[in-house]
Amino acid sequence: MRFVDLRSDTVTIADDAMREVMARAEVGDDVFHEDPTVNRLQEMSAEITGMEAGLFVPSGSMGNLICLMVHTEKGDEIYLGRQDHIFMYEAASASVVAGVQHRIFENREDGTLDLDEVAFAQRSDDAHQPRSRLISMENTHNRCSGSPLPLDYMASVREFADERSLAVHLDGARVFNAALALGTSVAEVCSYADSVTFCLSKGLGAPVGSVVCGSKDFIYHAHRARKLLGGGMRQVGHLAAAGIFALENRVDRLADDHANAKRLAEGLSAMDGIDCDADLYKTNIVYFELTGDRNPRDFVKAMAKRGVRFFNLWAKRFRLVTHLGVTAEDIEFALKEFGEEL
Ligand SMILES: Cc1ncc(COP(=O)(O)O)c(C=O)c1O
């Protein structure tokens, strides 16, 4: 039976070429900074993001948490969007571990925040109030249509932060998709932030891993924070090798994922029973809603039986994500199955 998995871009499986470089990787003890493959991945990542240094971490969530730990002190406040991954899906680690308070603002459809609202929330220097310390951006924005945040918005966040002595963190789990959609470099997208976390295990197709990048001093402290979280790793060059392979071979092909997502969105938008505004989707993530009163869970189950897997993320809203395991033919197959099921 044909099967297409549109649940997430994290579901990809390493192919023979990637496994081969992982098996052959030159390794050492990374806790002693002696793993040449990890060192190379970190140097490459710093260069790509235009930052001074990088740190290999097990996951995007740990990378984001490490950045928050380095930028803040307990009792500080961080500004985030209500739909941001750090607020929605990271087990409240910013509160539990970094000890900071989230200050939440509504995201617009494209993931941006209204900076006038944020300005209004700014704390004064007063012993009753937490200290405002950081503003975070997510680019691309997962829950907001997979949108690439526009560069002029990122520039305005940078300016806003500089005027208020706030640090800027970028959750760039899909920053390569953002750069592609914006027609610019990853370094340009990261240039508005003090720190970035990007993921090797999403569109880039590595089995695991993310990289935190920032200044040399920032990464020095990030290394300590990773240790505190139990994230000291040993001969982890086998995993870093997959990351290097992904950075060298899997960036340009993200254009296929974007084209496949666009075709999917256009196909769905033409169907009765589905509400999907294809113009909203510029990267590898597509959302749609059912217009009738069909139970969303039943719909997901029925489509899975037809070989098309995806998630019902909230209410009647469904998410579809393209990735290197999904071909243009898979998209046509999925559209055909949607058409028959509706
Ligand atoms: C926008 C965003 N940030 C961070 C993460 C966390 O990455 P990980 O699953 O590696 O912890 C994800 C994961 O889906 C994500 O979509």
mmCIF file of C-alpha atoms and ligand atoms in Angstrom, residues 59-61 64 85 90 138 142 171 173-174 202, ligand 1:
data_model
loop_
_atom_site.group_PDB
_atom_site.id
_atom_site.type_symbol
_atom_site.label_atom_id
_atom_site.label_comp_id
_atom_site.label_asym_id
_atom_site.label_seq_id
_atom_site.Cartn_x
_atom_site.Cartn_y
_atom_site.Cartn_z
ATOM 1 C CA SER A 59 17.635 18.925 20.225
ATOM 2 C CA GLY A 60 16.052 22.222 19.283
ATOM 3 C CA SER A 61 14.288 22.377 22.629
ATOM 4 C CA ASN A 64 16.421 27.130 22.952
ATOM 5 C CA HIS A 85 7.219 26.699 20.083
ATOM 6 C CA GLU A 90 8.917 22.922 25.439
ATOM 7 C CA GLU A 138 10.567 31.976 15.565
ATOM 8 C CA ASN A 142 5.569 26.592 12.783
ATOM 9 C CA ASP A 171 14.307 29.931 17.309
ATOM 10 C CA ALA A 173 14.517 25.418 13.890
ATOM 11 C CA ARG A 174 13.645 25.934 10.189
ATOM 12 C CA LYS A 202 13.893 18.698 10.448
HETATM 13 C C1 LIG B 1 9.802 25.973 15.703
HETATM 14 C C2 LIG B 1 10.395 24.852 16.502
HETATM 15 N N1 LIG B 1 11.290 25.143 17.458
HETATM 16 C C3 LIG B 1 11.865 24.185 18.197
HETATM 17 C C4 LIG B 1 11.554 22.865 17.996
HETATM 18 C C5 LIG B 1 12.183 21.832 18.913
HETATM 19 O O1 LIG B 1 12.983 20.918 18.281
HETATM 20 P P1 LIG B 1 13.224 19.460 18.934
HETATM 21 O O2 LIG B 1 12.051 18.647 18.572
HETATM 22 O O3 LIG B 1 14.501 19.018 18.282
HETATM 23 O O4 LIG B 1 13.379 19.658 20.405
HETATM 24 C C6 LIG B 1 10.629 22.504 17.019
HETATM 25 C C7 LIG B 1 10.267 21.080 16.811
HETATM 26 O O5 LIG B 1 9.366 20.719 16.095
HETATM 27 C C8 LIG B 1 10.021 23.537 16.249
HETATM 28 O O6 LIG B 1 9.097 23.261 15.314
#
